[in-house]
Amino acid sequence: MTPPDGPAPVTVTARCAGCGACLLTCPTHAIRPHGGTLLVRAALCTGCLECVDVCPVDAIDENAGFDAINRPHDPTEVSPR
């Protein structure tokens, strides 16, 4: 589900078992219950991917087009390292 503040760096999918591990892990509290599922609020999500790492059923997908600080970017651009 797309949050009302736009797409976020991650999305909780239908595979979610509702265990709440992501809720407890998210350092910015960007993941919230919403209508029987979980919603990632783009305005708060930094794209740290801690929720992805902790999910026991791999129900959180990383969305293309975001860098690690929650800013849309052009995937064809190469970031300097």
Short mmCIF file of N, CA, C and O in Angstrom, two decimals:
data_model
loop_
_atom_site.label_atom_id
_atom_site.label_comp_id
_atom_site.label_asym_id
_atom_site.label_seq_id
_atom_site.Cartn_x
_atom_site.Cartn_y
_atom_site.Cartn_z
N MET A 1 0.84 -1.19 0.00
CA MET A 1 0.00 0.00 0.00
C MET A 1 0.88 1.24 0.00
O MET A 1 1.83 1.34 0.76
N THR A 2 0.57 2.21 -0.85
CA THR A 2 1.33 3.46 -0.90
C THR A 2 0.82 4.39 0.19
O THR A 2 -0.37 4.67 0.27
N PRO A 3 1.73 4.87 1.05
CA PRO A 3 1.30 5.77 2.12
C PRO A 3 0.79 7.09 1.57
O PRO A 3 1.14 7.48 0.45
N PRO A 4 0.00 7.81 2.36
CA PRO A 4 -0.55 9.08 1.89
C PRO A 4 0.52 10.13 1.61
O PRO A 4 0.27 11.06 0.86
N ASP A 5 1.71 9.98 2.19
CA ASP A 5 2.77 10.96 1.94
C ASP A 5 3.71 10.52 0.82
O ASP A 5 4.79 11.05 0.66
N GLY A 6 3.28 9.56 0.01
CA GLY A 6 4.05 9.12 -1.15
C GLY A 6 4.76 7.80 -0.91
O GLY A 6 4.67 7.23 0.16
N PRO A 7 5.47 7.33 -1.92
CA PRO A 7 6.16 6.05 -1.79
C PRO A 7 7.34 6.16 -0.82
O PRO A 7 7.98 7.20 -0.70
N ALA A 8 7.62 5.09 -0.13
CA ALA A 8 8.72 5.02 0.83
C ALA A 8 9.84 4.13 0.29
O ALA A 8 9.62 3.40 -0.68
N PRO A 9 11.00 4.17 0.90
CA PRO A 9 12.10 3.31 0.45
C PRO A 9 11.81 1.81 0.58
O PRO A 9 12.43 1.01 -0.08
N VAL A 10 10.86 1.45 1.45
CA VAL A 10 10.48 0.05 1.61
C VAL A 10 8.97 -0.07 1.63
O VAL A 10 8.26 0.89 1.92
N THR A 11 8.50 -1.28 1.33
CA THR A 11 7.07 -1.57 1.35
C THR A 11 6.83 -2.87 2.10
O THR A 11 7.52 -3.86 1.87
N VAL A 12 5.86 -2.87 3.01
CA VAL A 12 5.44 -4.10 3.68
C VAL A 12 4.46 -4.79 2.75
O VAL A 12 3.46 -4.22 2.35
N THR A 13 4.77 -6.04 2.38
CA THR A 13 3.96 -6.78 1.42
C THR A 13 2.91 -7.65 2.10
O THR A 13 2.88 -7.77 3.32
N ALA A 14 2.11 -8.31 1.30
CA ALA A 14 1.07 -9.21 1.80
C ALA A 14 1.66 -10.44 2.50
O ALA A 14 0.93 -11.14 3.20
N ARG A 15 2.95 -10.68 2.36
CA ARG A 15 3.60 -11.79 3.06
C ARG A 15 3.72 -11.55 4.55
O ARG A 15 4.07 -12.44 5.32
N CYS A 16 3.44 -10.32 4.99
CA CYS A 16 3.58 -9.95 6.41
C CYS A 16 2.75 -10.87 7.29
O CYS A 16 1.57 -11.09 7.06
N ALA A 17 3.41 -11.40 8.34
CA ALA A 17 2.75 -12.28 9.30
C ALA A 17 2.25 -11.52 10.52
O ALA A 17 1.62 -12.10 11.40
N GLY A 18 2.53 -10.23 10.59
CA GLY A 18 2.05 -9.41 11.70
C GLY A 18 2.80 -9.60 13.00
O GLY A 18 2.26 -9.32 14.06
N CYS A 19 4.05 -10.04 12.94
CA CYS A 19 4.80 -10.32 14.17
C CYS A 19 5.23 -9.05 14.90
O CYS A 19 5.48 -9.08 16.11
N GLY A 20 5.37 -7.94 14.18
CA GLY A 20 5.74 -6.67 14.80
C GLY A 20 7.22 -6.44 14.97
O GLY A 20 7.63 -5.43 15.54
N ALA A 21 8.06 -7.34 14.47
CA ALA A 21 9.51 -7.17 14.61
C ALA A 21 9.98 -5.86 13.98
O ALA A 21 10.82 -5.15 14.53
N CYS A 22 9.41 -5.51 12.85
CA CYS A 22 9.81 -4.26 12.17
C CYS A 22 9.39 -3.04 12.97
O CYS A 22 10.12 -2.05 13.02
N LEU A 23 8.23 -3.12 13.60
CA LEU A 23 7.75 -1.99 14.42
C LEU A 23 8.73 -1.69 15.55
O LEU A 23 9.00 -0.54 15.86
N LEU A 24 9.23 -2.74 16.16
CA LEU A 24 10.14 -2.59 17.29
C LEU A 24 11.55 -2.19 16.85
O LEU A 24 12.29 -1.60 17.62
N THR A 25 11.90 -2.50 15.63
CA THR A 25 13.26 -2.26 15.13
C THR A 25 13.42 -0.90 14.48
O THR A 25 14.50 -0.32 14.55
N CYS A 26 12.40 -0.37 13.87
CA CYS A 26 12.51 0.88 13.11
C CYS A 26 12.96 2.03 14.02
O CYS A 26 12.25 2.40 14.95
N PRO A 27 14.14 2.61 13.74
CA PRO A 27 14.65 3.67 14.62
C PRO A 27 13.87 4.98 14.52
O PRO A 27 13.94 5.81 15.43
N THR A 28 13.10 5.16 13.45
CA THR A 28 12.33 6.40 13.29
C THR A 28 10.83 6.20 13.48
O THR A 28 10.06 7.13 13.28
N HIS A 29 10.44 4.99 13.84
CA HIS A 29 9.02 4.66 14.06
C HIS A 29 8.18 4.96 12.82
O HIS A 29 7.05 5.45 12.93
N ALA A 30 8.74 4.67 11.65
CA ALA A 30 8.06 4.95 10.38
C ALA A 30 7.02 3.90 10.03
O ALA A 30 6.17 4.14 9.18
N ILE A 31 7.07 2.74 10.67
CA ILE A 31 6.13 1.66 10.35
C ILE A 31 5.03 1.67 11.40
O ILE A 31 5.28 1.61 12.60
N ARG A 32 3.80 1.73 10.91
CA ARG A 32 2.63 1.81 11.80
C ARG A 32 1.54 0.87 11.32
O ARG A 32 1.38 0.65 10.12
N PRO A 33 0.73 0.35 12.27
CA PRO A 33 -0.45 -0.42 11.87
C PRO A 33 -1.42 0.49 11.12
O PRO A 33 -1.56 1.68 11.45
N HIS A 34 -2.06 -0.07 10.09
CA HIS A 34 -3.00 0.72 9.30
C HIS A 34 -3.97 -0.22 8.60
O HIS A 34 -3.59 -0.95 7.70
N GLY A 35 -5.21 -0.22 9.04
CA GLY A 35 -6.25 -1.00 8.37
C GLY A 35 -5.97 -2.49 8.27
O GLY A 35 -6.19 -3.07 7.23
N GLY A 36 -5.45 -3.08 9.31
CA GLY A 36 -5.18 -4.52 9.31
C GLY A 36 -3.86 -4.92 8.67
O GLY A 36 -3.56 -6.10 8.56
N THR A 37 -3.07 -3.95 8.26
CA THR A 37 -1.76 -4.22 7.69
C THR A 37 -0.77 -3.23 8.30
O THR A 37 -1.10 -2.52 9.25
N LEU A 38 0.43 -3.17 7.77
CA LEU A 38 1.42 -2.21 8.23
C LEU A 38 1.74 -1.24 7.11
O LEU A 38 1.80 -1.62 5.94
N LEU A 39 1.94 0.00 7.45
CA LEU A 39 2.20 1.06 6.50
C LEU A 39 3.53 1.72 6.83
O LEU A 39 3.80 2.02 7.99
N VAL A 40 4.36 1.94 5.82
CA VAL A 40 5.62 2.65 6.01
C VAL A 40 5.41 4.10 5.61
O VAL A 40 5.05 4.39 4.47
N ARG A 41 5.60 5.01 6.55
CA ARG A 41 5.40 6.43 6.28
C ARG A 41 6.67 7.01 5.68
O ARG A 41 7.72 7.07 6.33
N ALA A 42 6.57 7.44 4.43
CA ALA A 42 7.72 7.94 3.68
C ALA A 42 8.39 9.13 4.36
O ALA A 42 9.61 9.27 4.31
N ALA A 43 7.61 9.97 4.99
CA ALA A 43 8.17 11.17 5.62
C ALA A 43 9.11 10.82 6.77
O ALA A 43 9.97 11.62 7.12
N LEU A 44 8.97 9.64 7.34
CA LEU A 44 9.80 9.25 8.47
C LEU A 44 10.86 8.20 8.12
O LEU A 44 11.87 8.08 8.80
N CYS A 45 10.63 7.44 7.07
CA CYS A 45 11.54 6.34 6.71
C CYS A 45 12.84 6.89 6.13
O CYS A 45 12.83 7.66 5.17
N THR A 46 13.97 6.47 6.70
CA THR A 46 15.28 6.92 6.22
C THR A 46 15.90 5.93 5.25
O THR A 46 16.97 6.20 4.71
N GLY A 47 15.27 4.78 5.05
CA GLY A 47 15.83 3.78 4.15
C GLY A 47 16.98 3.01 4.75
O GLY A 47 17.82 2.47 4.03
N CYS A 48 17.05 2.91 6.06
CA CYS A 48 18.16 2.21 6.72
C CYS A 48 18.11 0.70 6.51
O CYS A 48 19.11 0.02 6.66
N LEU A 49 16.95 0.17 6.18
CA LEU A 49 16.70 -1.24 5.88
C LEU A 49 16.81 -2.16 7.09
O LEU A 49 16.87 -3.38 6.94
N GLU A 50 16.79 -1.61 8.29
CA GLU A 50 16.81 -2.46 9.49
C GLU A 50 15.57 -3.34 9.54
O GLU A 50 15.63 -4.49 9.98
N CYS A 51 14.44 -2.84 9.07
CA CYS A 51 13.20 -3.62 9.05
C CYS A 51 13.33 -4.82 8.10
O CYS A 51 12.84 -5.91 8.39
N VAL A 52 13.99 -4.60 6.97
CA VAL A 52 14.20 -5.68 6.00
C VAL A 52 15.04 -6.78 6.64
O VAL A 52 14.74 -7.97 6.51
N ASP A 53 16.09 -6.38 7.36
CA ASP A 53 16.99 -7.35 7.98
C ASP A 53 16.31 -8.17 9.08
O ASP A 53 16.62 -9.35 9.25
N VAL A 54 15.40 -7.56 9.81
CA VAL A 54 14.80 -8.24 10.97
C VAL A 54 13.55 -9.05 10.62
O VAL A 54 13.15 -9.92 11.39
N CYS A 55 12.95 -8.83 9.48
CA CYS A 55 11.70 -9.51 9.14
C CYS A 55 11.93 -11.02 8.95
O CYS A 55 12.68 -11.43 8.05
N PRO A 56 11.27 -11.85 9.76
CA PRO A 56 11.49 -13.29 9.67
C PRO A 56 10.86 -13.97 8.45
O PRO A 56 11.20 -15.10 8.13
N VAL A 57 9.95 -13.28 7.78
CA VAL A 57 9.29 -13.89 6.61
C VAL A 57 9.58 -13.13 5.32
O VAL A 57 8.90 -13.34 4.31
N ASP A 58 10.58 -12.27 5.33
CA ASP A 58 10.97 -11.50 4.13
C ASP A 58 9.78 -10.78 3.50
O ASP A 58 9.59 -10.82 2.29
N ALA A 59 8.99 -10.12 4.34
CA ALA A 59 7.78 -9.46 3.86
C ALA A 59 7.97 -7.99 3.54
O ALA A 59 7.03 -7.32 3.14
N ILE A 60 9.19 -7.47 3.72
CA ILE A 60 9.44 -6.06 3.45
C ILE A 60 10.38 -5.96 2.26
O ILE A 60 11.50 -6.47 2.28
N ASP A 61 9.90 -5.31 1.22
CA ASP A 61 10.67 -5.17 -0.01
C ASP A 61 11.28 -3.78 -0.11
O ASP A 61 10.64 -2.78 0.23
N GLU A 62 12.51 -3.75 -0.60
CA GLU A 62 13.19 -2.48 -0.86
C GLU A 62 12.68 -1.95 -2.20
O GLU A 62 12.56 -2.69 -3.17
N ASN A 63 12.33 -0.68 -2.24
CA ASN A 63 11.84 -0.06 -3.47
C ASN A 63 12.98 0.60 -4.23
O ASN A 63 13.83 1.26 -3.63
N ALA A 64 12.97 0.45 -5.52
CA ALA A 64 13.98 1.09 -6.36
C ALA A 64 13.75 2.59 -6.39
O ALA A 64 12.63 3.07 -6.22
N GLY A 65 14.80 3.34 -6.60
CA GLY A 65 14.66 4.77 -6.77
C GLY A 65 14.90 5.59 -5.53
O GLY A 65 14.62 6.78 -5.51
N PHE A 66 15.42 4.97 -4.47
CA PHE A 66 15.72 5.69 -3.24
C PHE A 66 17.14 5.42 -2.82
O PHE A 66 17.64 4.32 -2.99
N ASP A 67 17.79 6.43 -2.23
CA ASP A 67 19.09 6.19 -1.64
C ASP A 67 18.90 6.01 -0.14
O ASP A 67 17.78 5.98 0.36
N ALA A 68 19.98 5.86 0.58
CA ALA A 68 19.90 5.50 2.00
C ALA A 68 19.39 6.61 2.90
O ALA A 68 19.25 6.40 4.08
N ILE A 69 19.12 7.79 2.38
CA ILE A 69 18.57 8.84 3.23
C ILE A 69 17.20 9.28 2.75
O ILE A 69 16.79 10.40 2.94
N ASN A 70 16.50 8.35 2.09
CA ASN A 70 15.10 8.57 1.72
C ASN A 70 14.91 9.72 0.74
O ASN A 70 13.99 10.51 0.87
N ARG A 71 15.78 9.80 -0.24
CA ARG A 71 15.59 10.80 -1.29
C ARG A 71 15.47 10.08 -2.62
O ARG A 71 16.31 9.23 -2.93
N PRO A 72 14.44 10.38 -3.38
CA PRO A 72 14.36 9.76 -4.70
C PRO A 72 15.62 10.08 -5.51
O PRO A 72 16.18 11.16 -5.38
N HIS A 73 16.07 9.11 -6.27
CA HIS A 73 17.22 9.34 -7.13
C HIS A 73 17.02 8.65 -8.46
O HIS A 73 16.19 7.78 -8.61
N ASP A 74 17.82 9.04 -9.41
CA ASP A 74 17.78 8.46 -10.74
C ASP A 74 18.66 7.21 -10.71
O ASP A 74 19.87 7.31 -10.52
N PRO A 75 18.08 6.01 -10.90
CA PRO A 75 18.87 4.78 -10.82
C PRO A 75 19.93 4.66 -11.91
O PRO A 75 20.80 3.82 -11.81
N THR A 76 19.87 5.51 -12.92
CA THR A 76 20.89 5.45 -13.97
C THR A 76 22.14 6.25 -13.60
O THR A 76 23.17 6.11 -14.23
N GLU A 77 22.03 7.08 -12.55
CA GLU A 77 23.19 7.84 -12.09
C GLU A 77 24.09 6.95 -11.26
O GLU A 77 23.63 6.10 -10.50
N VAL A 78 25.38 7.15 -11.36
CA VAL A 78 26.35 6.40 -10.56
C VAL A 78 26.77 7.30 -9.40
O VAL A 78 27.18 8.44 -9.61
N SER A 79 26.64 6.77 -8.18
CA SER A 79 27.02 7.54 -7.01
C SER A 79 28.52 7.42 -6.76
O SER A 79 29.06 6.32 -6.81
N PRO A 80 29.19 8.53 -6.49
CA PRO A 80 30.61 8.45 -6.16
C PRO A 80 30.80 7.78 -4.80
O PRO A 80 30.00 7.97 -3.90
N ARG A 81 31.83 6.99 -4.68
CA ARG A 81 32.10 6.33 -3.39
C ARG A 81 33.46 6.66 -2.88
O ARG A 81 34.36 6.95 -3.43
#
